[in-house]
XYZ file of N, CA and C in Angstrom:
861
model
N 5.521 269.923 203.463
C 6.435 269.650 204.311
C 6.184 269.514 205.511
N 5.925 268.227 206.525
C 5.682 268.208 207.904
C 6.965 268.492 208.749
N 6.838 269.745 209.581
C 7.870 269.823 210.642
C 6.982 269.368 211.742
N 7.904 268.071 212.409
C 7.445 267.310 213.560
C 7.600 268.394 215.154
N 6.795 268.202 215.506
C 7.081 268.974 217.315
C 7.991 268.313 218.127
N 8.928 269.068 218.682
C 10.179 268.191 219.036
C 9.650 268.215 220.989
N 8.113 268.451 220.945
C 7.683 268.284 222.554
C 6.751 266.924 222.072
N 6.795 266.063 222.742
C 5.883 264.814 222.790
C 4.692 265.180 223.778
N 3.801 264.867 223.006
C 2.189 265.167 223.346
C 1.874 264.682 224.722
N 2.439 263.138 224.961
C 1.515 262.178 225.586
C 2.334 262.211 227.188
N 1.533 261.428 228.237
C 1.890 262.146 229.601
C 3.154 261.797 229.939
N 3.746 260.824 228.972
C 5.259 260.098 229.344
C 6.150 261.645 229.254
N 5.856 262.647 228.496
C 6.518 263.703 227.882
C 6.822 264.421 229.663
N 6.070 264.416 230.657
C 6.195 265.352 232.032
C 6.689 264.311 232.696
N 6.696 262.963 232.663
C 7.203 262.062 233.434
C 9.111 261.886 233.987
N 9.451 262.172 234.859
C 10.706 262.682 235.433
C 11.191 261.263 236.092
N 12.198 260.616 235.914
C 12.412 259.374 236.450
C 13.061 259.988 237.740
N 13.050 259.530 239.268
C 13.622 259.548 240.723
C 14.850 258.823 240.961
N 15.052 258.022 240.100
C 16.256 257.426 240.630
C 17.342 258.058 240.442
N 17.607 259.189 239.838
C 18.919 259.653 239.676
C 18.636 260.750 240.866
N 17.701 260.843 241.819
C 17.591 262.294 242.617
C 18.506 261.961 243.859
N 19.140 260.867 244.144
C 20.086 260.676 245.368
C 21.502 261.167 245.001
N 21.815 260.375 243.463
C 23.082 260.877 243.076
C 23.578 262.346 242.644
N 22.261 263.039 241.977
C 22.377 264.496 241.894
C 22.400 265.423 243.429
N 21.907 264.603 244.384
C 21.714 265.610 245.653
C 23.022 265.722 246.271
N 24.122 264.652 245.886
C 25.329 264.772 246.171
C 26.582 265.218 245.129
N 25.973 265.778 244.127
C 26.771 266.149 243.159
C 27.078 267.759 243.011
N 28.196 268.430 242.499
C 28.556 269.727 242.770
C 27.417 270.257 242.143
N 27.173 271.509 242.646
C 26.047 272.536 242.013
C 24.745 271.903 242.777
N 24.388 270.981 243.639
C 23.160 271.012 244.116
C 24.067 270.923 245.495
N 24.892 270.371 245.912
C 25.263 270.285 247.471
C 26.627 271.202 247.637
N 26.689 271.736 248.838
C 28.283 272.802 248.649
C 29.501 271.871 248.490
N 29.185 270.552 249.197
C 30.246 269.585 249.796
C 30.484 268.774 248.577
N 29.698 268.909 247.364
C 29.379 267.885 246.572
C 30.533 267.635 245.561
N 31.259 266.617 244.890
C 31.939 266.422 243.924
C 31.262 266.492 242.837
N 31.872 266.816 241.905
C 31.353 266.993 240.247
C 32.016 265.471 239.686
N 31.343 265.193 238.424
C 31.355 263.473 238.260
C 31.364 264.195 236.432
N 32.086 263.828 235.515
C 32.118 264.233 234.543
C 32.921 263.343 233.205
N 32.450 263.073 232.086
C 33.102 262.286 230.891
C 34.250 262.936 230.210
N 34.917 264.190 230.781
C 35.677 264.983 230.449
C 37.000 263.937 230.427
N 37.758 264.145 229.232
C 39.377 263.690 229.895
C 40.048 264.799 230.696
N 41.149 264.513 231.061
C 41.829 265.383 231.951
C 42.349 266.411 231.098
N 42.923 266.561 229.658
C 42.883 267.495 228.835
C 41.586 268.732 228.893
N 40.738 267.728 228.491
C 39.478 268.710 228.580
C 39.004 269.429 229.798
N 38.899 268.589 231.258
C 38.893 269.353 232.372
C 39.650 270.717 232.423
N 41.070 270.671 232.076
C 42.117 271.544 232.041
C 41.317 272.460 231.372
N 41.007 272.653 230.194
C 40.740 273.355 229.392
C 39.680 274.027 229.647
N 38.346 273.412 230.101
C 37.394 273.836 230.383
C 37.392 275.076 231.411
N 38.618 274.837 232.510
C 38.504 275.935 233.498
C 39.502 277.205 233.156
N 39.865 276.841 231.657
C 41.179 277.952 231.144
C 39.924 279.109 230.359
N 38.577 278.316 230.077
C 37.379 278.792 229.396
C 36.904 279.517 230.637
N 37.117 279.339 231.498
C 36.216 280.369 232.707
C 35.027 278.946 233.078
N 34.881 277.777 232.814
C 33.647 276.667 233.080
C 34.146 276.159 234.554
N 33.355 275.795 235.156
C 33.505 274.264 236.302
C 32.396 273.582 235.854
N 32.948 272.213 235.854
C 31.834 271.186 235.671
C 31.615 270.660 236.775
N 29.977 270.500 236.720
C 29.066 270.238 237.844
C 28.750 268.441 238.079
N 28.550 268.044 236.765
C 28.288 266.880 237.187
C 27.771 265.766 235.932
N 28.160 264.457 235.613
C 27.645 263.779 234.516
C 26.173 263.900 234.281
N 25.352 264.266 233.482
C 23.917 263.917 233.411
C 23.562 263.116 232.288
N 22.192 262.497 232.203
C 21.783 261.340 231.531
C 20.533 261.169 231.250
N 19.838 261.253 230.208
C 18.639 261.071 229.715
C 18.286 259.874 229.131
N 17.143 258.965 229.105
C 17.103 257.910 228.711
C 15.465 257.644 228.481
N 14.985 256.690 227.434
C 13.793 256.919 226.995
C 13.895 254.961 225.982
N 12.935 254.478 226.652
C 12.960 252.995 225.946
C 11.431 253.381 225.003
N 11.746 253.258 223.908
C 10.762 253.421 222.923
C 10.496 252.361 222.015
N 8.873 251.908 222.339
C 8.528 251.034 221.214
C 8.093 251.871 219.889
N 8.798 251.099 218.605
C 8.449 251.630 217.511
C 7.516 250.951 216.784
N 6.744 252.184 216.252
C 5.598 251.492 215.440
C 5.546 250.880 214.109
N 4.622 250.441 213.380
C 4.359 249.709 212.246
C 4.100 250.795 211.495
N 4.908 250.851 210.155
C 4.164 251.764 208.634
C 4.618 250.376 207.403
N 3.550 250.568 206.533
C 3.762 249.866 205.516
C 3.926 251.057 204.298
N 5.013 250.791 203.656
C 5.141 251.730 202.631
C 4.904 251.259 201.265
N 4.753 252.083 200.284
C 4.392 251.220 198.842
C 5.354 250.909 198.344
N 5.385 249.617 197.679
C 6.695 248.999 197.243
C 7.206 250.029 196.017
N 6.283 250.574 195.344
C 7.110 251.114 193.801
C 7.138 252.575 194.447
N 6.948 253.379 195.465
C 6.992 254.732 195.905
C 7.843 255.410 196.351
N 8.420 256.506 196.293
C 9.291 256.770 197.291
C 8.741 258.082 198.102
N 8.480 257.919 199.627
C 7.656 258.364 200.368
C 8.322 258.002 201.873
N 7.895 259.010 202.767
C 8.312 259.421 204.066
C 7.583 258.486 205.062
N 7.975 257.755 205.592
C 7.399 256.806 206.575
C 7.096 257.518 207.817
N 5.868 258.559 207.918
C 5.877 259.858 209.001
C 5.608 259.018 210.738
N 5.049 257.864 210.767
C 4.850 257.391 211.630
C 6.040 256.696 212.782
N 7.232 256.401 211.671
C 8.149 256.130 212.081
C 9.472 257.260 212.579
N 9.170 258.495 211.349
C 9.711 259.609 211.867
C 9.285 260.538 213.241
N 7.617 260.450 213.452
C 7.605 261.054 214.391
C 7.898 260.279 215.633
N 8.324 258.678 215.525
C 8.417 257.892 216.804
C 9.981 258.170 217.066
N 11.305 258.401 216.138
C 12.289 258.666 216.383
C 12.436 260.168 217.147
N 11.880 261.243 216.592
C 11.890 262.149 217.074
C 11.556 262.657 218.734
N 10.282 261.728 218.736
C 9.801 261.569 220.353
C 10.550 260.889 220.809
N 11.286 259.898 220.818
C 11.987 259.088 221.610
C 13.559 259.951 222.054
N 14.176 260.412 221.149
C 15.234 261.093 221.028
C 14.853 262.496 222.106
N 13.858 263.155 221.761
C 13.509 264.583 222.373
C 13.403 264.214 224.101
N 12.587 262.709 224.080
C 12.028 262.468 225.848
C 13.660 262.153 226.398
N 14.587 261.695 225.589
C 16.121 261.472 226.553
C 16.467 263.047 226.702
N 16.885 263.703 225.357
C 17.219 264.989 225.807
C 16.637 265.581 226.880
N 15.251 265.720 227.047
C 14.876 266.819 227.876
C 14.920 266.032 229.072
N 15.126 264.947 229.231
C 15.363 264.336 230.810
C 16.713 264.440 231.001
N 17.627 264.658 230.142
C 19.174 265.071 230.653
C 19.221 266.671 230.813
N 18.723 267.598 230.308
C 18.510 268.529 230.355
C 18.081 269.135 231.783
N 16.587 268.286 232.136
C 16.211 268.361 233.438
C 17.168 268.431 234.655
N 18.114 267.053 234.338
C 19.239 266.927 235.593
C 20.167 268.489 235.492
N 20.490 268.930 234.161
C 21.338 270.146 234.220
C 20.646 270.818 235.311
N 19.408 271.060 235.017
C 18.656 272.261 235.291
C 18.645 271.728 237.282
N 18.823 270.941 237.248
C 18.844 270.757 238.753
C 19.986 270.990 239.746
N 21.073 270.723 238.138
C 22.099 271.149 239.332
C 22.810 272.978 239.202
N 21.703 273.190 238.712
C 21.558 274.911 238.242
C 23.103 275.245 237.500
N 23.038 273.918 236.274
C 24.070 274.404 235.286
C 23.651 275.384 234.348
N 24.650 276.052 233.486
C 24.260 276.846 232.745
C 24.556 276.437 231.494
N 25.004 274.833 231.091
C 25.253 274.537 230.150
C 25.529 272.810 229.805
N 25.245 271.913 229.004
C 26.087 270.543 229.074
C 26.713 270.589 227.606
N 27.877 270.274 228.084
C 29.069 270.095 227.017
C 29.134 268.529 226.342
N 29.577 268.206 225.348
C 29.981 266.996 224.722
C 28.906 266.080 224.933
N 27.742 266.594 224.667
C 26.335 265.431 224.277
C 26.574 264.364 223.182
N 26.023 263.038 223.776
C 26.296 262.096 222.839
C 24.574 261.809 223.007
N 24.387 261.241 221.719
C 23.065 260.781 221.739
C 22.958 259.312 220.845
N 22.959 258.039 221.431
C 22.746 257.066 220.931
C 21.717 256.103 220.868
N 21.637 255.079 220.474
C 20.447 254.054 220.547
C 21.108 252.754 220.870
N 20.473 251.658 222.188
C 21.020 250.516 222.086
C 19.935 249.520 221.987
N 19.530 248.347 221.922
C 18.607 247.336 221.951
C 19.113 246.490 223.299
N 17.847 245.563 223.833
C 18.172 244.731 224.513
C 17.668 243.376 224.016
N 18.192 242.330 224.351
C 17.722 241.159 224.235
C 16.043 240.456 224.690
N 15.933 241.428 225.261
C 14.272 241.071 226.220
C 13.618 241.982 225.754
N 13.698 242.931 224.675
C 13.084 243.714 224.343
C 12.807 243.862 222.738
N 11.877 243.010 222.187
C 11.854 242.852 220.665
C 11.038 244.188 220.534
N 11.397 244.676 219.616
C 11.079 246.003 218.710
C 11.020 247.150 219.375
N 12.048 247.037 220.422
C 11.918 248.422 221.274
C 13.408 248.831 221.236
N 13.609 250.130 221.426
C 15.308 250.911 221.548
C 14.915 251.808 222.786
N 16.478 251.087 223.289
C 16.277 252.413 224.150
C 17.456 253.579 223.432
N 16.842 255.109 223.886
C 17.475 256.248 223.400
C 18.289 256.632 224.448
N 19.142 257.391 224.945
C 20.120 257.572 225.371
C 20.973 259.056 225.091
N 20.703 260.172 226.163
C 21.540 261.040 225.725
C 22.282 261.335 227.380
N 23.705 262.298 226.594
C 24.713 262.107 227.958
C 25.262 262.890 227.467
N 25.867 263.926 228.966
C 26.981 264.795 228.652
C 27.204 265.333 230.168
N 28.035 266.421 230.107
C 28.590 266.722 231.398
C 28.180 267.951 231.641
N 27.211 268.791 232.720
C 26.619 269.594 233.106
C 28.013 270.683 233.331
N 27.913 272.181 232.966
C 28.916 273.009 233.443
C 28.630 274.180 233.898
N 29.129 274.985 234.831
C 28.636 276.326 235.071
C 29.521 277.409 234.763
N 29.234 278.513 234.376
C 30.511 279.837 233.907
C 30.520 280.163 235.170
N 32.025 280.745 235.464
C 32.699 281.230 236.374
C 32.939 282.668 236.098
N 32.175 283.673 237.012
C 32.675 285.112 236.550
C 34.192 285.834 237.055
N 34.048 286.919 237.106
C 35.372 287.492 237.963
C 35.222 287.194 239.560
N 36.332 286.777 239.936
C 36.154 286.362 241.567
C 35.498 285.025 241.616
N 34.998 284.048 240.678
C 34.393 282.998 240.942
C 33.168 282.819 241.119
N 32.490 284.348 241.168
C 30.761 283.954 241.066
C 30.553 283.633 239.820
N 29.291 283.817 239.897
C 28.690 283.522 238.384
C 28.133 284.237 237.584
N 27.656 284.139 236.279
C 27.530 285.406 235.532
C 26.155 285.216 235.025
N 25.328 284.852 235.804
C 23.836 285.495 236.131
C 23.134 284.706 234.845
N 23.633 283.712 234.405
C 22.727 282.995 233.411
C 23.389 283.625 232.081
N 24.002 284.489 232.151
C 24.508 284.762 230.900
C 24.678 284.238 229.414
N 25.193 282.973 229.741
C 25.946 281.854 228.798
C 24.481 280.962 228.206
N 23.340 281.016 229.208
C 22.343 280.061 229.086
C 21.581 280.180 227.522
N 20.934 279.531 227.144
C 19.841 279.696 226.005
C 19.079 280.704 226.484
N 18.688 281.503 225.194
C 17.677 282.608 225.279
C 16.098 282.173 226.042
N 16.027 280.773 226.333
C 14.768 280.582 226.850
C 15.389 280.303 228.543
N 16.232 280.512 228.855
C 16.888 280.623 230.276
C 17.156 279.262 230.711
N 17.141 278.713 229.980
C 17.360 277.000 230.304
C 19.085 276.392 230.054
N 19.653 275.543 230.548
C 20.880 275.595 230.178
C 21.092 274.884 228.474
N 22.145 275.672 227.913
C 22.590 275.345 226.644
C 22.972 273.420 226.540
N 22.809 273.258 225.105
C 23.413 271.937 225.142
C 24.021 271.931 223.872
N 25.126 271.030 224.031
C 26.021 270.992 223.011
C 26.670 269.668 222.538
N 27.332 269.436 221.523
C 28.124 268.202 221.224
C 29.321 268.587 220.887
N 29.879 270.130 221.201
C 31.425 269.846 220.926
C 32.172 269.485 222.264
N 33.331 269.214 221.604
C 34.360 268.926 222.712
C 34.875 269.954 223.626
N 35.416 269.975 224.424
C 35.874 270.834 225.263
C 36.923 271.875 224.544
N 37.567 271.248 223.725
C 38.374 272.103 223.040
C 37.629 273.110 221.600
N 36.552 272.353 221.352
C 35.985 273.078 220.575
C 35.249 274.451 221.275
N 34.396 274.142 222.175
C 34.074 274.780 223.101
C 34.549 275.989 223.338
N 35.948 275.845 223.987
C 36.765 276.777 223.948
C 37.290 277.758 222.769
N 37.778 277.242 222.209
C 37.624 278.072 220.636
C 36.193 278.867 220.139
N 35.339 278.178 220.446
C 34.141 278.955 220.055
C 33.818 280.520 220.933
N 33.847 280.025 222.425
C 34.063 280.999 223.022
C 35.185 282.214 223.204
N 36.092 281.695 222.503
C 37.480 282.679 222.211
C 36.850 283.593 220.753
N 36.160 282.603 220.143
C 35.858 283.487 218.852
C 34.128 284.536 219.550
N 34.073 284.724 220.524
C 33.257 285.538 220.539
C 31.355 284.888 220.671
N 31.289 283.442 220.487
C 30.076 282.681 220.577
C 29.933 281.902 221.528
N 28.273 281.212 221.668
C 28.485 280.374 222.740
C 27.113 279.174 222.033
N 27.322 278.519 222.402
C 26.564 277.173 221.922
C 24.754 278.049 222.581
N 23.490 277.349 221.876
C 22.259 277.519 222.151
C 22.037 276.229 222.473
N 21.959 275.536 221.828
C 21.121 274.129 221.672
C 21.697 272.947 220.478
N 21.883 271.369 221.089
C 22.324 270.926 220.503
C 20.708 270.390 219.487
N 20.984 270.660 218.184
C 19.562 270.397 217.416
C 19.620 269.155 216.020
N 18.569 268.573 215.966
C 18.589 267.569 215.020
C 16.967 267.847 214.009
N 17.513 266.866 213.327
C 16.360 266.742 212.487
C 16.485 265.319 211.704
N 15.274 264.564 211.324
C 15.373 263.351 211.283
C 14.050 262.934 210.085
N 14.590 261.890 209.228
C 13.151 261.516 208.169
C 13.545 260.223 208.032
N 12.498 259.176 208.390
C 12.756 257.995 207.670
C 11.774 257.481 206.520
N 12.548 257.028 205.603
C 12.058 257.237 203.963
C 12.440 255.828 203.530
N 11.119 255.796 202.437
C 11.181 254.190 202.203
C 11.384 254.514 200.512
N 12.983 254.057 200.115
C 13.095 253.984 198.794
C 12.048 253.322 197.861
N 11.787 253.889 196.659
C 10.877 252.496 195.889
C 11.627 251.706 195.151
N 11.348 250.707 195.373
C 11.912 249.189 194.448
C 11.642 249.315 192.992
N 12.081 248.851 192.319
C 12.376 248.913 190.861
C 11.341 247.642 190.035
N 10.948 247.883 189.244
C 10.186 246.889 188.713
C 11.304 245.946 188.203
N 10.920 244.560 187.755
C 11.915 243.555 186.831
C 12.110 243.936 185.758
N 11.086 244.791 184.850
C 11.332 245.395 183.681
C 12.364 246.488 183.778
N 11.890 247.252 184.886
C 13.197 248.503 184.860
C 14.571 247.775 185.151
N 14.555 246.902 185.573
C 15.832 246.616 186.227
C 16.645 245.507 184.915
N 15.493 244.776 183.628
C 16.059 244.231 182.754
C 16.656 245.111 181.924
N 16.027 246.565 181.654
C 16.524 247.630 181.064
C 18.125 248.401 181.118
N 18.129 248.280 182.301
C 19.438 248.878 182.860
C 20.770 247.711 182.757
N 20.555 246.488 182.504
C 21.157 245.763 182.758
C 22.724 246.170 182.368
N 23.663 246.132 182.844
C 24.853 246.135 181.607
C 24.975 247.413 181.225
N 24.235 248.791 181.722
C 24.781 249.951 181.178
C 24.926 250.807 182.447
N 25.847 251.707 181.839
C 26.050 253.164 183.004
C 25.274 254.252 183.042
N 24.507 254.014 184.003
C 23.355 255.156 183.731
C 22.618 255.654 185.145
N 22.575 256.674 185.558
C 21.956 257.294 187.248
C 20.584 256.449 187.357
N 20.509 256.307 188.464
C 19.272 255.639 189.042
C 18.610 256.913 189.415
N 17.677 257.622 188.509
C 17.298 258.494 188.823
C 15.897 258.521 190.127
N 15.469 257.300 190.099
C 14.208 257.220 191.124
C 15.055 257.352 192.571
N 16.178 256.511 192.537
C 16.712 256.445 193.886
C 17.371 257.691 194.477
N 17.856 258.243 193.203
C 18.799 259.489 193.814
C 17.573 260.615 193.893
N 16.582 260.859 193.837
C 15.213 261.538 193.872
C 15.283 261.602 195.391
N 15.068 260.043 195.731
C 14.375 259.603 197.107
C 15.428 259.830 197.842
N 16.478 259.447 198.343
C 17.428 260.294 198.967
C 17.525 261.420 199.054
N 17.572 262.006 198.045
C 17.856 263.662 197.916
C 16.804 264.244 199.047
N 15.260 263.819 198.607
C 14.206 264.458 199.506
C 14.218 263.972 200.784
N 15.033 262.775 201.226
C 14.807 262.506 202.625
C 16.286 263.346 203.677
N 17.268 263.348 202.967
C 18.228 264.068 203.570
C 17.919 265.826 203.543
N 17.326 266.087 202.577
C 16.511 267.727 202.388
C 15.656 267.664 204.128
N 14.785 266.719 204.131
C 13.730 266.839 204.900
C 14.570 266.905 206.324
N 15.510 266.368 206.682
C 16.475 265.885 207.821
C 17.066 267.302 208.085
N 17.425 267.677 207.093
C 18.304 268.912 207.502
C 17.391 270.116 207.673
N 16.326 270.322 206.525
C 15.544 271.748 207.082
C 14.655 271.423 208.405
N 14.615 270.164 209.177
C 13.744 270.227 210.681
C 15.119 270.574 211.169
N 16.408 269.971 210.811
C 17.265 270.544 212.017
C 17.245 272.354 212.466
N 17.645 272.484 210.890
C 17.416 274.015 210.685
C 16.209 274.704 211.544
N 15.392 274.437 211.449
C 13.843 274.726 211.957
C 14.098 274.918 213.109
N 14.605 273.695 214.123
C 15.129 273.795 215.312
C 15.798 274.965 215.747
N 16.939 275.381 215.177
C 17.943 276.406 215.656
C 17.117 277.987 215.012
N 16.163 277.704 214.398
C 15.525 278.948 214.192
C 14.272 279.104 215.544
N 13.672 278.279 216.155
C 13.162 278.253 217.094
C 13.882 278.388 218.118
N 15.393 278.053 218.597
C 15.988 278.485 219.545
C 16.390 279.521 219.538
N 16.257 280.429 218.404
C 16.827 281.743 218.472
C 18.162 281.642 218.292
N 18.861 280.692 217.308
C 20.169 280.632 217.401
C 20.430 281.422 215.954
N 21.415 281.918 215.914
C 22.585 282.682 214.449
C 23.197 281.861 213.724
N 23.303 280.622 213.921
C 23.591 279.527 212.788
C 24.208 278.079 213.846
N 24.574 277.360 213.131
C 24.889 275.823 213.308
C 26.155 275.320 212.818
N 26.875 274.836 213.604
C 28.162 274.344 213.312
C 28.223 272.905 213.638
N 29.260 271.970 213.147
C 29.218 270.655 213.207
C 28.218 269.684 212.749
N 27.851 270.471 211.490
C 26.992 269.813 211.210
C 27.059 268.514 210.426
N 26.641 267.245 210.519
C 26.602 265.784 210.150
C 25.229 265.220 209.456
N 25.139 264.523 208.884
C 23.972 263.801 208.250
C 24.513 262.614 208.107
N 23.842 261.418 209.144
C 24.245 260.072 209.530
C 23.000 259.316 208.443
N 23.400 258.506 208.395
C 22.276 257.001 207.911
C 21.929 255.798 208.425
N 20.901 255.626 209.126
C 21.186 254.453 209.996
C 19.846 253.723 209.484
N 20.368 252.467 209.545
C 19.644 251.351 208.663
C 19.116 250.506 210.254
N 17.590 250.373 210.085
C 17.225 249.913 211.679
C 16.867 248.539 210.979
N 15.579 248.168 211.733
C 14.604 246.629 211.600
C 13.623 246.728 210.652
N 13.276 248.348 210.250
C 12.251 248.603 209.258
C 11.735 247.177 208.020
N 12.788 246.701 207.559
C 12.632 246.154 206.437
C 13.813 247.076 204.960
N 14.106 246.101 203.997
C 14.905 246.969 202.969
C 13.809 248.131 202.388
N 15.078 248.941 202.154
C 14.391 249.945 201.485
C 14.145 251.153 202.146
N 13.959 250.695 203.869
C 13.505 251.614 204.853
C 15.043 252.452 205.437
N 15.414 253.545 205.604
C 16.492 254.448 206.110
C 16.280 255.512 206.797
N 16.702 255.631 208.106
C 16.658 257.212 208.757
C 17.665 257.646 208.070
N 17.480 259.013 207.729
C 18.297 259.996 207.865
C 18.384 261.391 208.919
N 19.435 260.942 209.672
C 19.606 262.035 211.279
C 20.616 263.238 210.853
N 20.016 264.410 210.759
C 21.147 265.294 210.820
C 21.279 266.457 212.459
N 22.432 266.336 212.708
C 22.516 266.832 213.729
C 23.639 268.065 213.723
N 23.670 268.652 214.719
C 24.773 269.974 215.422
C 24.634 270.662 216.223
N 24.971 271.949 216.158
C 25.365 272.660 217.441
C 25.143 274.088 217.177
N 23.754 274.478 217.615
C 23.356 275.833 217.124
C 23.971 276.780 218.243
N 24.580 278.169 217.450
C 25.051 278.838 218.168
C 24.698 280.280 218.264
N 24.656 281.366 219.243
C 24.746 282.759 218.820
C 25.813 283.601 219.754
N 25.899 284.827 219.200
C 27.085 285.762 219.454
C 26.599 286.258 220.934
N 28.019 286.133 221.700
C 28.149 286.923 223.116
C 28.241 288.451 222.869
N 27.665 289.209 223.697
C 27.896 290.425 224.097
C 29.496 290.927 224.253
N 30.128 291.919 224.395
C 31.540 291.775 224.655
C 31.913 291.619 226.068
N 31.112 292.331 227.005
C 31.011 292.230 228.433
C 31.201 290.435 228.675
N 30.724 289.713 228.067
C 30.928 287.906 228.273
C 31.744 287.012 227.279
N 32.694 288.130 226.857
C 33.650 287.341 226.193
C 34.966 286.858 227.130
N 35.693 286.038 226.463
C 36.828 285.653 226.941
C 37.820 286.695 227.039
N 38.435 287.295 228.025
C 39.497 288.601 227.846
C 40.626 288.070 227.024
N 41.223 289.264 226.536
C 42.155 289.216 225.623
C 43.170 288.514 225.920
N 43.577 288.490 227.509
C 44.753 287.861 228.372
C 44.697 286.348 228.230
N 43.411 285.946 228.030
C 43.267 284.376 227.971
C 43.799 283.556 226.972
N 44.602 282.443 227.426
C 45.543 281.685 226.132
C 44.546 281.466 225.447
N 45.664 281.740 224.031
C 44.764 281.660 222.852
C 44.912 279.862 222.317
N 43.888 279.290 222.081
C 44.097 277.668 221.422
C 44.522 277.294 220.737
N 45.544 276.605 220.733
C 46.524 276.239 219.291
C 46.508 275.249 219.310
N 46.760 274.876 217.504
C 46.406 273.822 216.802
C 47.701 272.944 216.418
N 47.222 271.440 216.622
C 48.463 270.674 216.422
C 47.800 269.575 215.571
N 48.835 269.286 215.049
C 48.605 267.881 213.461
C 49.091 266.914 214.019
N 48.368 265.901 214.466
C 48.693 264.561 214.855
C 49.333 263.675 213.965
N 50.341 263.117 213.983
C 51.194 261.791 213.268
C 50.584 260.919 213.060
N 49.500 260.474 214.604
C 49.041 258.867 214.614
C 48.399 258.471 212.715
N 48.923 257.220 213.074
C 48.422 256.545 211.382
C 47.037 255.726 211.833
């Protein structure tokens, strides 16, 4: 089972866009009189302050990537490794550039990470991968910093797709995010022959070949996500989801994307004090 590297090896891995330099220079964290920007709601902003964090800036990473071609065998379940590698590299480039913006602001982490794709009418066969979030900094007693106690074990800003509400609850439980982790697998599901289709016509029966293919693809995505968490020195993953994406690769080719937030336990000295307000849970009645 191949595990794909999360660090692209080409020259684009070290390229950082300069377009955001002016914006970041006027953002809180980079300039004493700078203003913060964020995609937080008002409620999330207030709750972030209750958790002892302040927003620094809205950070973005982007990569426009050409997806290569790979042909799968018509009658065989198999991973399309060329496409899997492309989907990994493109997302990691976007994530690393978003994290580089957070590092420029001196952030301890990024909350509310969103990872999405979009296409343009002028770009045939290319997709833009975009990573966005709000860079935040922990405030210690008296408004000072916490010397990076909440950062990831590698010393860089943590990344997380948790909302401000869930982030607060996680801190209250004595844990902190480490990294937004993902695993992906582009898989070709075998076609049935005409004879196989005729034999099962009108019958209730499991399509074992399809079941096995979907199982294999999903397990590859989940195991790669788990491997990223292990590499990040996390103790667990919360908020795991597995999305199924059908792109432009033709019938029977599907991407399975597993995502979640890897977390670790904090030391007692960095946990929220017992006097902090406890998060409350409400049940919405909206239809």
